mmCIF file of C-alpha atoms in Angstrom:
data_model
loop_
_atom_site.group_PDB
_atom_site.id
_atom_site.type_symbol
_atom_site.label_atom_id
_atom_site.label_comp_id
_atom_site.label_asym_id
_atom_site.label_seq_id
_atom_site.Cartn_x
_atom_site.Cartn_y
_atom_site.Cartn_z
ATOM 1 C CA MET V 1 6.848 5.055 15.923
ATOM 2 C CA GLY V 2 10.062 5.783 14.071
ATOM 3 C CA MET V 3 10.778 8.653 11.766
ATOM 4 C CA LEU V 4 10.752 8.458 7.994
ATOM 5 C CA GLN V 5 14.057 7.806 6.311
ATOM 6 C CA ASN V 6 15.358 8.421 2.757
ATOM 7 C CA ASP V 7 13.830 11.041 0.459
ATOM 8 C CA TRP V 8 10.373 10.750 2.015
ATOM 9 C CA ALA V 9 11.672 12.665 5.039
ATOM 10 C CA GLU V 10 12.173 15.746 2.873
ATOM 11 C CA ALA V 11 9.011 15.244 0.798
ATOM 12 C CA VAL V 12 6.562 14.997 3.709
ATOM 13 C CA GLY V 13 8.702 16.133 6.638
ATOM 14 C CA GLU V 14 6.580 19.256 7.160
ATOM 15 C CA GLU V 15 3.681 16.992 8.172
ATOM 16 C CA PHE V 16 5.505 16.055 11.371
ATOM 17 C CA LYS V 17 5.372 19.705 12.482
ATOM 18 C CA LYS V 18 1.620 20.124 12.048
ATOM 19 C CA PRO V 19 -0.889 20.058 14.936
ATOM 20 C CA TYR V 20 -2.817 17.068 13.553
ATOM 21 C CA TYR V 21 0.366 14.972 13.574
ATOM 22 C CA ALA V 22 1.146 15.868 17.168
ATOM 23 C CA SER V 23 -2.262 14.588 18.271
ATOM 24 C CA LEU V 24 -1.927 11.528 15.986
ATOM 25 C CA TYR V 25 1.463 10.725 17.499
ATOM 26 C CA LYS V 26 0.058 11.030 21.031
ATOM 27 C CA PHE V 27 -2.911 8.805 20.177
ATOM 28 C CA VAL V 28 -0.771 6.123 18.529
ATOM 29 C CA LYS V 29 1.783 6.127 21.344
ATOM 30 C CA GLU V 30 -0.965 5.686 23.941
ATOM 31 C CA GLU V 31 -2.582 2.899 21.900
ATOM 32 C CA TYR V 32 0.669 0.931 21.655
ATOM 33 C CA GLY V 33 1.130 1.368 25.408
ATOM 34 C CA ALA V 34 -2.346 0.176 26.354
ATOM 35 C CA ARG V 35 -3.398 -2.363 23.693
ATOM 36 C CA THR V 36 -2.178 -4.781 21.062
ATOM 37 C CA ILE V 37 -1.653 -2.704 17.904
ATOM 38 C CA TYR V 38 -0.550 -3.808 14.445
ATOM 39 C CA PRO V 39 1.850 -3.598 12.729
ATOM 40 C CA PRO V 40 4.778 -3.556 15.198
ATOM 41 C CA ALA V 41 5.730 0.087 15.788
ATOM 42 C CA ASP V 42 9.033 -0.258 13.925
ATOM 43 C CA ASP V 43 7.134 -1.420 10.808
ATOM 44 C CA ILE V 44 4.627 1.455 10.539
ATOM 45 C CA PHE V 45 6.567 3.242 7.770
ATOM 46 C CA ASN V 46 7.887 0.134 5.985
ATOM 47 C CA ALA V 47 6.135 0.996 2.708
ATOM 48 C CA MET V 48 8.135 4.223 2.475
ATOM 49 C CA HIS V 49 11.372 2.750 3.827
ATOM 50 C CA LEU V 50 11.331 -0.033 1.215
ATOM 51 C CA THR V 51 10.198 2.219 -1.653
ATOM 52 C CA PRO V 52 11.859 5.658 -1.740
ATOM 53 C CA LEU V 53 9.821 8.390 -3.424
ATOM 54 C CA SER V 54 12.364 8.694 -6.241
ATOM 55 C CA GLN V 55 11.801 5.024 -7.112
ATOM 56 C CA VAL V 56 7.984 4.836 -7.052
ATOM 57 C CA LYS V 57 6.621 3.354 -10.290
ATOM 58 C CA VAL V 58 3.344 1.895 -9.036
ATOM 59 C CA LEU V 59 1.131 2.886 -6.103
ATOM 60 C CA ILE V 60 -1.254 0.261 -4.713
ATOM 61 C CA LEU V 61 -3.612 1.754 -2.143
ATOM 62 C CA GLY V 62 -5.147 -0.234 0.702
ATOM 63 C CA GLN V 63 -7.293 0.883 3.629
ATOM 64 C CA ASP V 64 -5.881 -0.175 6.988
ATOM 65 C CA PRO V 65 -3.505 -2.921 8.143
ATOM 66 C CA TYR V 66 -4.442 -6.538 8.683
ATOM 67 C CA HIS V 67 -5.600 -6.887 12.282
ATOM 68 C CA ASN V 68 -4.778 -10.504 13.171
ATOM 69 C CA LYS V 69 -1.611 -11.659 14.900
ATOM 70 C CA GLY V 70 1.576 -11.661 12.832
ATOM 71 C CA GLN V 71 -0.016 -10.478 9.572
ATOM 72 C CA ALA V 72 0.692 -6.759 9.152
ATOM 73 C CA HIS V 73 4.236 -5.549 8.503
ATOM 74 C CA GLY V 74 3.645 -2.155 6.905
ATOM 75 C CA LEU V 75 2.800 -3.034 3.276
ATOM 76 C CA CYS V 76 -0.821 -3.180 2.162
ATOM 77 C CA PHE V 77 -1.991 -6.690 1.162
ATOM 78 C CA SER V 78 1.350 -8.240 2.228
ATOM 79 C CA VAL V 79 1.902 -10.646 5.125
ATOM 80 C CA ARG V 80 5.023 -12.185 6.622
ATOM 81 C CA PRO V 81 6.248 -15.381 4.904
ATOM 82 C CA GLU V 82 5.065 -17.777 7.610
ATOM 83 C CA VAL V 83 1.497 -16.349 7.730
ATOM 84 C CA GLU V 84 -1.436 -17.820 5.795
ATOM 85 C CA ILE V 85 -2.167 -15.864 2.603
ATOM 86 C CA PRO V 86 -5.242 -13.639 3.195
ATOM 87 C CA PRO V 87 -8.263 -14.007 0.856
ATOM 88 C CA SER V 88 -7.758 -10.683 -0.978
ATOM 89 C CA LEU V 89 -4.150 -11.585 -1.775
ATOM 90 C CA VAL V 90 -5.229 -15.044 -2.928
ATOM 91 C CA ASN V 91 -7.423 -13.247 -5.477
ATOM 92 C CA ILE V 92 -4.597 -10.871 -6.472
ATOM 93 C CA TYR V 93 -2.449 -13.936 -7.169
ATOM 94 C CA LYS V 94 -5.252 -15.493 -9.239
ATOM 95 C CA GLU V 95 -5.472 -12.361 -11.362
ATOM 96 C CA LEU V 96 -1.676 -12.287 -11.763
ATOM 97 C CA GLN V 97 -1.798 -15.897 -12.959
ATOM 98 C CA ASP V 98 -4.532 -15.133 -15.508
ATOM 99 C CA ASP V 99 -2.962 -11.831 -16.591
ATOM 100 C CA LEU V 100 0.761 -12.601 -16.741
ATOM 101 C CA GLY V 101 1.019 -16.351 -16.192
ATOM 102 C CA CYS V 102 2.617 -15.965 -12.767
ATOM 103 C CA THR V 103 2.609 -19.094 -10.647
ATOM 104 C CA ILE V 104 0.827 -18.810 -7.309
ATOM 105 C CA PRO V 105 3.445 -18.805 -4.515
ATOM 106 C CA ASN V 106 3.257 -20.414 -1.092
ATOM 107 C CA ASN V 107 3.501 -17.086 0.764
ATOM 108 C CA GLY V 108 2.145 -13.543 0.802
ATOM 109 C CA TYR V 109 5.372 -11.633 1.368
ATOM 110 C CA LEU V 110 5.421 -8.794 -1.185
ATOM 111 C CA VAL V 111 8.715 -7.090 -0.297
ATOM 112 C CA LYS V 112 10.041 -8.013 -3.758
ATOM 113 C CA TRP V 113 7.459 -5.666 -5.272
ATOM 114 C CA ALA V 114 8.333 -2.849 -2.858
ATOM 115 C CA LYS V 115 12.007 -3.071 -3.748
ATOM 116 C CA GLN V 116 11.157 -2.618 -7.440
ATOM 117 C CA GLY V 117 9.193 0.595 -6.902
ATOM 118 C CA VAL V 118 5.706 -0.610 -5.931
ATOM 119 C CA LEU V 119 4.551 1.619 -3.064
ATOM 120 C CA MET V 120 2.052 -0.470 -1.080
ATOM 121 C CA LEU V 121 0.376 2.189 1.012
ATOM 122 C CA ASN V 122 -2.539 1.882 3.411
ATOM 123 C CA THR V 123 -4.502 5.089 3.984
ATOM 124 C CA VAL V 124 -4.417 4.302 7.742
ATOM 125 C CA LEU V 125 -1.130 2.900 9.041
ATOM 126 C CA THR V 126 -2.107 1.315 12.382
ATOM 127 C CA VAL V 127 -5.004 -0.756 13.781
ATOM 128 C CA ARG V 128 -6.113 -2.394 17.025
ATOM 129 C CA ALA V 129 -5.922 -6.176 17.135
ATOM 130 C CA HIS V 130 -9.103 -7.721 15.721
ATOM 131 C CA GLN V 131 -10.779 -4.326 15.184
ATOM 132 C CA ALA V 132 -10.767 -3.264 11.548
ATOM 133 C CA PHE V 133 -10.801 0.504 10.938
ATOM 134 C CA SER V 134 -10.261 1.195 14.663
ATOM 135 C CA HIS V 135 -7.660 3.909 13.929
ATOM 136 C CA GLN V 136 -9.627 5.699 11.216
ATOM 137 C CA GLY V 137 -10.189 9.408 11.617
ATOM 138 C CA GLN V 138 -7.216 10.007 13.917
ATOM 139 C CA GLY V 139 -5.015 11.800 11.375
ATOM 140 C CA TRP V 140 -3.403 9.042 9.365
ATOM 141 C CA GLU V 141 -5.533 9.906 6.347
ATOM 142 C CA GLN V 142 -4.126 13.445 6.254
ATOM 143 C CA PHE V 143 -0.589 12.074 6.486
ATOM 144 C CA THR V 144 -1.040 9.468 3.733
ATOM 145 C CA ASP V 145 -2.756 12.077 1.540
ATOM 146 C CA ALA V 146 0.513 14.033 1.755
ATOM 147 C CA ILE V 147 2.345 10.925 0.550
ATOM 148 C CA ILE V 148 -0.097 10.476 -2.346
ATOM 149 C CA HIS V 149 0.294 14.170 -3.206
ATOM 150 C CA ALA V 150 4.092 13.784 -3.295
ATOM 151 C CA VAL V 151 3.763 10.862 -5.716
ATOM 152 C CA ASN V 152 1.355 12.854 -7.887
ATOM 153 C CA GLU V 153 4.014 15.570 -8.253
ATOM 154 C CA GLN V 154 6.631 13.186 -9.692
ATOM 155 C CA GLU V 155 7.449 14.014 -13.315
ATOM 156 C CA ARG V 156 7.903 10.426 -14.506
ATOM 157 C CA PRO V 157 5.512 7.588 -15.343
ATOM 158 C CA VAL V 158 3.630 6.294 -12.298
ATOM 159 C CA VAL V 159 0.726 3.835 -12.262
ATOM 160 C CA TYR V 160 -2.022 3.930 -9.625
ATOM 161 C CA MET V 161 -3.907 0.689 -8.922
ATOM 162 C CA LEU V 162 -7.074 1.779 -7.149
ATOM 163 C CA TRP V 163 -9.207 -1.161 -6.051
ATOM 164 C CA GLY V 164 -12.575 -0.397 -4.510
ATOM 165 C CA LYS V 165 -14.394 2.836 -3.711
ATOM 166 C CA PRO V 166 -12.224 4.047 -0.785
ATOM 167 C CA ALA V 167 -9.078 3.900 -2.943
ATOM 168 C CA GLN V 168 -10.888 5.502 -5.881
ATOM 169 C CA SER V 169 -11.985 8.391 -3.666
ATOM 170 C CA LYS V 170 -8.397 9.687 -4.023
ATOM 171 C CA ILE V 171 -8.718 10.178 -7.789
ATOM 172 C CA PRO V 172 -9.429 13.955 -7.511
ATOM 173 C CA MET V 173 -5.907 14.323 -6.038
ATOM 174 C CA LEU V 174 -4.320 12.607 -9.051
ATOM 175 C CA ASN V 175 -4.072 15.205 -11.801
ATOM 176 C CA ASN V 176 -0.655 14.519 -13.317
ATOM 177 C CA PRO V 177 -1.101 13.806 -17.051
ATOM 178 C CA LYS V 178 2.099 11.726 -17.098
ATOM 179 C CA HIS V 179 0.528 9.137 -14.784
ATOM 180 C CA LEU V 180 -1.900 6.263 -15.392
ATOM 181 C CA ILE V 181 -4.921 5.560 -13.162
ATOM 182 C CA LEU V 182 -6.279 2.003 -13.167
ATOM 183 C CA LYS V 183 -9.592 1.296 -11.396
ATOM 184 C CA ALA V 184 -11.254 -1.980 -10.448
ATOM 185 C CA PRO V 185 -13.415 -3.453 -7.681
ATOM 186 C CA HIS V 186 -11.597 -4.568 -4.538
ATOM 187 C CA PRO V 187 -9.979 -8.042 -4.698
ATOM 188 C CA SER V 188 -11.784 -9.220 -1.545
ATOM 189 C CA PRO V 189 -13.981 -12.318 -1.971
ATOM 190 C CA LEU V 190 -17.032 -10.038 -1.602
ATOM 191 C CA SER V 191 -16.272 -8.010 -4.720
ATOM 192 C CA ALA V 192 -13.523 -9.638 -6.822
ATOM 193 C CA TYR V 193 -16.055 -11.229 -9.185
ATOM 194 C CA ARG V 194 -17.533 -7.814 -9.987
ATOM 195 C CA GLY V 195 -14.592 -6.882 -12.188
ATOM 196 C CA PHE V 196 -11.333 -7.316 -10.307
ATOM 197 C CA PHE V 197 -10.877 -10.652 -12.027
ATOM 198 C CA GLY V 198 -10.025 -9.833 -15.622
ATOM 199 C CA CYS V 199 -8.951 -6.237 -14.923
ATOM 200 C CA ARG V 200 -5.429 -6.999 -16.232
ATOM 201 C CA HIS V 201 -3.935 -4.180 -14.182
ATOM 202 C CA PHE V 202 -0.530 -5.841 -13.909
ATOM 203 C CA SER V 203 0.055 -6.193 -17.642
ATOM 204 C CA GLN V 204 -1.407 -2.719 -18.242
ATOM 205 C CA ALA V 205 1.007 -1.257 -15.689
ATOM 206 C CA ASN V 206 3.993 -2.962 -17.277
ATOM 207 C CA ASP V 207 2.926 -1.938 -20.799
ATOM 208 C CA PHE V 208 2.635 1.682 -19.648
ATOM 209 C CA LEU V 209 6.013 1.642 -17.897
ATOM 210 C CA LYS V 210 7.757 0.103 -20.915
ATOM 211 C CA ALA V 211 6.059 2.530 -23.316
ATOM 212 C CA ASN V 212 7.444 5.390 -21.219
ATOM 213 C CA GLY V 213 10.984 4.048 -21.017
ATOM 214 C CA ALA V 214 10.771 2.591 -17.500
ATOM 215 C CA GLU V 215 11.697 -0.919 -16.403
ATOM 216 C CA PRO V 216 8.580 -3.096 -15.907
ATOM 217 C CA ILE V 217 7.817 -4.827 -12.595
ATOM 218 C CA ASP V 218 8.626 -8.516 -12.135
ATOM 219 C CA TRP V 219 5.406 -9.480 -10.352
ATOM 220 C CA GLN V 220 6.343 -13.120 -9.687
ATOM 221 C CA ILE V 221 6.671 -13.794 -5.959
ATOM 222 C CA GLU V 222 8.913 -16.806 -5.323
ATOM 223 C CA ASN V 223 8.182 -19.668 -2.950
ATOM 224 C CA VAL V 224 9.960 -19.692 0.404
#
């Protein structure tokens, strides 16, 4: 479990000194030693490494990492290029096609978004293989709340895409009038038809960024 780099280290560095983080670190270290845990330990903080705090324009909030082999690499909803595109991301791509005319790519690797300022943060950053939510309640939520709080304090336009009730439970933390909160059902096959399809979050985000003098996101993921 590496340390945070770039400006995140200063923004949330105090978290590493708190008692909850010491017990979280111990738990995670023991889990990696005894079981198969995703993502690989070096990828736990990839969302922050790829998207410095000073560059965050959009925050997409997931729950916990994919729990099948080779999928998770530290960005919510994203998988490595050679991995089959998960159902929720298939639906995100469908909405992008309807909203912005993006073509649906042959992969689910979303690093291009991260490098443009899309922070793809899970509220829990590790998981046991094949056991969804197995690392909930161990301290990750307190740590990722600190990250969300740091984004909320930024005095520039930021868009939050909050899909599903767990993500929307963070809304009370988001009180910066310069920011835009977008809500929709989760893109999973169980709920996408309840209002994720047609939410037009991607065009709304770009319209908001442009209206506030920021460069919009190029949401098109290329084929590999």
